[in-house]
Amino acid sequence: MASKPEDTTGSLAEALANARRLLTRAPKVAAEQARAILAQLPAEPAALLLLGQALAAQGDEQGAIAAFRRATAAAPGSSAGNSTQSKGRA
């Protein structure tokens, strides 16, 4: 029986969602997840934003700023960063 090709549809969304869930309880692991995504998609704005958030949560302000700048450069004019951050805050 031939093996079925792996379905990668939604895998980026799933990886990003997993990293978002990890932000508050395990920011180091969230940063690792974001870096794993970025290894495959170096200019993925959502992963760069998540990396910045995870680094900020760990107290790495300079690393967070660098990631946020990369996210802004990857998606200039995007409001995704603002809406993503506001979702996490009540």
XYZ file of C-alpha atoms in Angstrom:
90
model
C 0.000 0.000 0.000
C 1.439 3.374 -0.990
C 1.833 5.883 1.774
C -0.298 8.972 1.639
C 1.634 12.243 1.298
C 1.674 14.269 4.487
C -0.993 16.946 4.552
C 0.733 20.212 5.376
C -2.381 22.344 4.979
C -2.821 24.377 8.113
C 0.455 23.291 9.654
C 1.741 26.886 9.819
C -1.479 28.015 11.466
C -1.272 25.117 13.911
C 2.364 25.856 14.761
C 1.576 29.544 15.311
C -1.433 28.686 17.479
C 0.688 26.324 19.562
C 3.352 28.993 20.069
C 0.672 31.520 21.102
C -0.657 29.087 23.716
C 2.840 28.731 25.127
C 3.531 32.468 25.432
C 2.335 32.951 29.002
C 3.298 29.665 30.614
C 6.458 28.768 28.687
C 7.866 31.766 26.770
C 11.193 30.030 26.177
C 9.432 27.142 24.427
C 7.272 29.634 22.499
C 10.456 31.344 21.283
C 11.870 27.974 20.212
C 8.643 27.232 18.308
C 8.783 30.634 16.596
C 12.432 30.044 15.651
C 11.529 26.629 14.213
C 8.893 28.283 12.032
C 11.367 30.984 11.003
C 13.916 28.335 10.025
C 11.461 27.290 7.308
C 9.860 30.700 6.608
C 12.427 33.386 7.569
C 10.182 36.366 6.810
C 6.908 35.081 8.332
C 5.523 38.183 10.102
C 3.340 36.266 12.577
C 6.278 34.104 13.679
C 8.484 37.186 14.040
C 5.797 38.852 16.146
C 5.505 35.761 18.338
C 9.267 35.605 18.718
C 9.288 39.226 19.847
C 6.519 38.588 22.349
C 8.271 35.507 23.715
C 11.590 37.311 24.034
C 9.896 40.246 25.766
C 8.247 37.831 28.204
C 11.715 36.496 29.029
C 13.053 40.007 29.623
C 15.130 40.146 26.420
C 14.112 43.651 25.383
C 16.773 44.057 22.700
C 15.951 40.705 21.121
C 12.247 41.538 21.236
C 12.783 44.915 19.575
C 14.866 43.296 16.835
C 12.144 40.694 16.186
C 9.414 43.367 16.122
C 11.447 45.410 13.652
C 11.872 42.364 11.417
C 8.128 41.700 11.629
C 7.380 45.288 10.635
C 9.812 45.089 7.718
C 8.301 41.780 6.595
C 4.767 43.198 6.577
C 4.888 46.986 6.311
C 1.535 48.656 6.841
C 0.029 45.513 8.324
C -2.263 45.834 11.309
C -1.777 42.135 12.138
C 0.695 42.897 14.894
C -1.651 45.295 16.618
C -4.665 43.013 16.401
C -2.692 39.992 17.582
C -1.360 41.865 20.595
C -4.749 43.282 21.499
C -6.344 39.810 21.437
C -4.061 38.711 24.240
C -5.037 41.615 26.468
C -8.389 42.279 28.042
